[in-house]
Amino acid sequence: MKKIYIFDLDGVLINSKLNMKKSWEMVNKKLGYNVEFEKYFSKIGLPFQEVLKSLGIKRKKKLAEKIFKETSIKNLKLIKFYPGVKITLKKIINQGNEIAVITSKDLQRTKKILKRLKLNFSTIQSPHNLLKGKPYPDLMIKALGLTGFSSKSAFYIGDTMIDYNFAKNSNVKFIFAKYGFHKISKKPFSTIEKISEILKIK
């Protein structure tokens, strides 16, 4: 049966922690939030505005997002793909399966980053005004609708509890990227130590 492997971005395909750190430090500097990066980092996986809300930040939230994105784009060179990402994704495609991305990162930056791989992603989805971000299933429903796959033929690969809940809410199989940014409580799901191991999961 043909399958679609849908990936989270940060902590799964890319190591973007240093880029995030610089971007958040600039937000703090310009807006005086005085929120430590590790507190911000503990919330990633949620859309940016939801992160601010969970941190109790109420002022200049749109400006904060603008500053964060602009700083992130200026420092895209700090973002690195994890070892084996491109070759593994190519193997998935060569086996007759498809790849896609669903992320909380905005579409502009996501496409800039993924362009470096020069691979054909069946769909790339990010939150916007009409569709809620993770853990709501909206983006998965759209992705599966566009690609023609059923939830039974889909895997979602993530590194946070938000990703796990997103997969659960979307009724798709979850694969935990243990090498990513977060640890999550033990659940009945497949785990990979490096991205190449995804090829062994059926």
Tab-separated table of C-alpha atoms in Angstrom:
chain	number	residue	atom	x	y	z
A	1	MET	CA	0.000	0.000	0.000
A	2	LYS	CA	1.338	3.435	-0.953
A	3	LYS	CA	2.025	5.620	2.084
A	4	ILE	CA	2.606	9.258	2.874
A	5	TYR	CA	5.174	10.301	5.456
A	6	ILE	CA	4.300	13.719	6.879
A	7	PHE	CA	7.039	15.455	8.826
A	8	ASP	CA	7.169	18.163	11.408
A	9	LEU	CA	10.007	20.570	10.573
A	10	ASP	CA	11.838	21.860	13.668
A	11	GLY	CA	13.447	19.055	15.646
A	12	VAL	CA	12.627	16.475	12.971
A	13	LEU	CA	14.065	17.602	9.633
A	14	ILE	CA	16.054	20.588	10.875
A	15	ASN	CA	18.020	21.660	13.927
A	16	SER	CA	16.929	25.274	14.232
A	17	LYS	CA	17.542	25.889	17.929
A	18	LEU	CA	20.335	28.431	17.447
A	19	ASN	CA	18.269	30.309	14.858
A	20	MET	CA	15.328	30.405	17.277
A	21	LYS	CA	17.560	31.583	20.106
A	22	LYS	CA	18.865	34.546	18.120
A	23	SER	CA	15.353	35.414	16.943
A	24	TRP	CA	13.852	35.263	20.438
A	25	GLU	CA	16.718	37.293	21.891
A	26	MET	CA	15.978	40.016	19.335
A	27	VAL	CA	12.292	40.006	20.326
A	28	ASN	CA	13.297	40.384	23.978
A	29	LYS	CA	15.746	43.159	23.159
A	30	LYS	CA	13.283	45.207	21.102
A	31	LEU	CA	10.107	44.613	23.131
A	32	GLY	CA	11.491	44.072	26.630
A	33	TYR	CA	9.616	40.842	27.346
A	34	ASN	CA	12.426	39.493	29.528
A	35	VAL	CA	11.321	35.909	28.918
A	36	GLU	CA	14.203	33.449	28.882
A	37	PHE	CA	14.740	31.514	25.676
A	38	GLU	CA	14.359	28.141	27.383
A	39	LYS	CA	10.848	29.129	28.492
A	40	TYR	CA	10.003	30.057	24.915
A	41	PHE	CA	11.674	26.898	23.622
A	42	SER	CA	9.636	24.666	25.933
A	43	LYS	CA	6.488	25.794	24.103
A	44	ILE	CA	7.575	25.237	20.516
A	45	GLY	CA	5.316	23.069	18.418
A	46	LEU	CA	2.477	25.498	18.945
A	47	PRO	CA	1.844	28.354	16.488
A	48	PHE	CA	3.831	31.463	17.477
A	49	GLN	CA	0.860	33.430	18.795
A	50	GLU	CA	-0.189	30.447	20.908
A	51	VAL	CA	3.342	30.306	22.331
A	52	LEU	CA	3.065	33.962	23.375
A	53	LYS	CA	-0.335	33.312	24.908
A	54	SER	CA	0.972	30.348	26.901
A	55	LEU	CA	3.826	32.536	28.178
A	56	GLY	CA	1.341	35.157	29.389
A	57	ILE	CA	2.496	37.761	26.871
A	58	LYS	CA	-0.284	40.168	25.947
A	59	ARG	CA	1.339	43.236	24.361
A	60	LYS	CA	2.736	43.840	20.877
A	61	LYS	CA	2.223	40.208	19.869
A	62	LYS	CA	1.986	40.841	16.130
A	63	LEU	CA	5.110	42.990	16.235
A	64	ALA	CA	6.888	40.237	18.161
A	65	GLU	CA	6.064	37.737	15.429
A	66	LYS	CA	7.279	40.156	12.749
A	67	ILE	CA	10.593	40.715	14.554
A	68	PHE	CA	11.043	36.984	15.137
A	69	LYS	CA	10.426	36.086	11.494
A	70	GLU	CA	12.656	38.836	10.105
A	71	THR	CA	15.526	37.865	12.401
A	72	SER	CA	15.046	34.187	11.596
A	73	ILE	CA	15.200	34.829	7.840
A	74	LYS	CA	18.394	36.879	8.237
A	75	ASN	CA	19.974	33.941	10.057
A	76	LEU	CA	18.704	31.011	7.993
A	77	LYS	CA	22.302	29.850	7.547
A	78	LEU	CA	22.226	28.792	11.203
A	79	ILE	CA	19.582	26.173	10.404
A	80	LYS	CA	21.025	22.753	9.618
A	81	PHE	CA	19.319	19.611	8.340
A	82	TYR	CA	19.847	16.581	10.527
A	83	PRO	CA	22.247	13.947	9.138
A	84	GLY	CA	20.618	11.632	6.622
A	85	VAL	CA	17.536	13.773	5.965
A	86	LYS	CA	17.908	14.242	2.215
A	87	ILE	CA	18.971	10.681	1.433
A	88	THR	CA	16.181	9.224	3.592
A	89	LEU	CA	13.495	11.385	1.995
A	90	LYS	CA	14.780	10.440	-1.464
A	91	LYS	CA	14.565	6.754	-0.553
A	92	ILE	CA	10.973	7.192	0.611
A	93	ILE	CA	10.104	8.745	-2.761
A	94	ASN	CA	12.056	6.109	-4.709
A	95	GLN	CA	10.065	3.393	-2.921
A	96	GLY	CA	6.912	4.862	-4.456
A	97	ASN	CA	5.708	6.689	-1.360
A	98	GLU	CA	5.173	10.421	-0.822
A	99	ILE	CA	6.511	13.033	1.605
A	100	ALA	CA	4.887	16.131	3.064
A	101	VAL	CA	5.424	18.669	5.847
A	102	ILE	CA	3.031	20.048	8.449
A	103	THR	CA	4.641	22.596	10.746
A	104	SER	CA	3.786	25.469	13.065
A	105	LYS	CA	6.437	27.567	11.321
A	106	ASP	CA	5.058	30.084	8.812
A	107	LEU	CA	4.898	29.021	5.173
A	108	GLN	CA	7.377	31.634	3.908
A	109	ARG	CA	10.268	30.436	6.064
A	110	THR	CA	9.301	26.789	5.690
A	111	LYS	CA	9.484	26.946	1.899
A	112	LYS	CA	12.800	28.823	1.988
A	113	ILE	CA	14.288	26.094	4.164
A	114	LEU	CA	12.868	23.113	2.275
A	115	LYS	CA	13.929	24.575	-1.074
A	116	ARG	CA	17.507	23.669	-0.136
A	117	LEU	CA	16.625	19.963	-0.343
A	118	LYS	CA	15.440	20.165	-3.963
A	119	LEU	CA	12.847	17.452	-3.337
A	120	ASN	CA	9.192	17.141	-4.310
A	121	PHE	CA	6.967	17.481	-1.248
A	122	SER	CA	3.378	16.524	-2.047
A	123	THR	CA	2.111	19.318	0.199
A	124	ILE	CA	3.513	21.786	2.752
A	125	GLN	CA	1.062	23.055	5.364
A	126	SER	CA	1.328	25.807	7.975
A	127	PRO	CA	-1.341	27.480	10.144
A	128	HIS	CA	-3.232	30.440	8.712
A	129	ASN	CA	-6.423	32.365	9.355
A	130	LEU	CA	-8.724	29.651	8.006
A	131	LEU	CA	-7.071	26.591	9.550
A	132	LYS	CA	-6.016	26.043	13.152
A	133	GLY	CA	-2.518	24.839	13.921
A	134	LYS	CA	-1.466	21.792	15.922
A	135	PRO	CA	-2.794	19.991	17.914
A	136	TYR	CA	-6.067	20.604	16.023
A	137	PRO	CA	-6.430	18.251	13.026
A	138	ASP	CA	-7.284	20.970	10.477
A	139	LEU	CA	-3.928	20.914	8.671
A	140	MET	CA	-3.850	17.122	8.474
A	141	ILE	CA	-7.369	17.016	7.057
A	142	LYS	CA	-6.327	19.489	4.373
A	143	ALA	CA	-3.063	17.665	3.608
A	144	LEU	CA	-4.765	14.302	3.218
A	145	GLY	CA	-7.524	15.844	1.135
A	146	LEU	CA	-5.007	17.439	-1.247
A	147	THR	CA	-2.883	14.304	-1.609
A	148	GLY	CA	-5.706	11.767	-1.741
A	149	PHE	CA	-4.417	9.581	1.088
A	150	SER	CA	-6.551	8.123	3.856
A	151	SER	CA	-5.497	8.520	7.479
A	152	LYS	CA	-4.692	4.780	7.553
A	153	SER	CA	-1.960	5.308	4.942
A	154	ALA	CA	-0.327	8.256	6.727
A	155	PHE	CA	2.469	8.618	9.276
A	156	TYR	CA	3.208	11.820	11.172
A	157	ILE	CA	6.759	12.232	12.458
A	158	GLY	CA	7.245	14.687	15.330
A	159	ASP	CA	9.246	15.391	18.468
A	160	THR	CA	6.774	16.887	20.967
A	161	MET	CA	3.623	15.978	22.869
A	162	ILE	CA	1.872	18.539	20.691
A	163	ASP	CA	2.880	16.480	17.658
A	164	TYR	CA	1.676	13.285	19.330
A	165	ASN	CA	-1.694	14.854	20.176
A	166	PHE	CA	-1.931	16.241	16.642
A	167	ALA	CA	-1.422	12.778	15.160
A	168	LYS	CA	-3.881	11.275	17.629
A	169	ASN	CA	-6.520	13.941	16.879
A	170	SER	CA	-5.946	13.327	13.156
A	171	ASN	CA	-6.213	9.536	13.515
A	172	VAL	CA	-2.837	8.930	11.852
A	173	LYS	CA	0.083	6.804	13.063
A	174	PHE	CA	2.677	8.735	15.065
A	175	ILE	CA	6.460	8.262	14.919
A	176	PHE	CA	8.476	9.935	17.666
A	177	ALA	CA	11.805	11.494	16.590
A	178	LYS	CA	13.776	10.821	19.754
A	179	TYR	CA	16.758	12.802	18.427
A	180	GLY	CA	14.665	15.988	18.353
A	181	PHE	CA	14.131	18.809	20.819
A	182	HIS	CA	11.855	17.281	23.457
A	183	LYS	CA	11.257	14.210	25.558
A	184	ILE	CA	7.704	12.960	25.839
A	185	SER	CA	5.978	10.536	28.163
A	186	LYS	CA	5.929	6.899	27.085
A	187	LYS	CA	3.075	6.118	24.729
A	188	PRO	CA	2.315	3.227	22.359
A	189	PHE	CA	4.061	4.650	19.295
A	190	SER	CA	7.097	3.902	17.152
A	191	THR	CA	10.346	5.673	18.025
A	192	ILE	CA	13.351	6.499	15.854
A	193	GLU	CA	16.836	7.445	17.085
A	194	LYS	CA	17.800	8.866	13.678
A	195	ILE	CA	15.767	9.690	10.611
A	196	SER	CA	17.078	6.785	8.499
A	197	GLU	CA	15.320	4.361	10.875
A	198	ILE	CA	11.972	5.488	9.510
A	199	LEU	CA	12.529	3.173	6.540
A	200	LYS	CA	12.216	0.160	8.869
A	201	ILE	CA	8.769	1.132	10.190
A	202	LYS	CA	5.794	-0.469	8.482
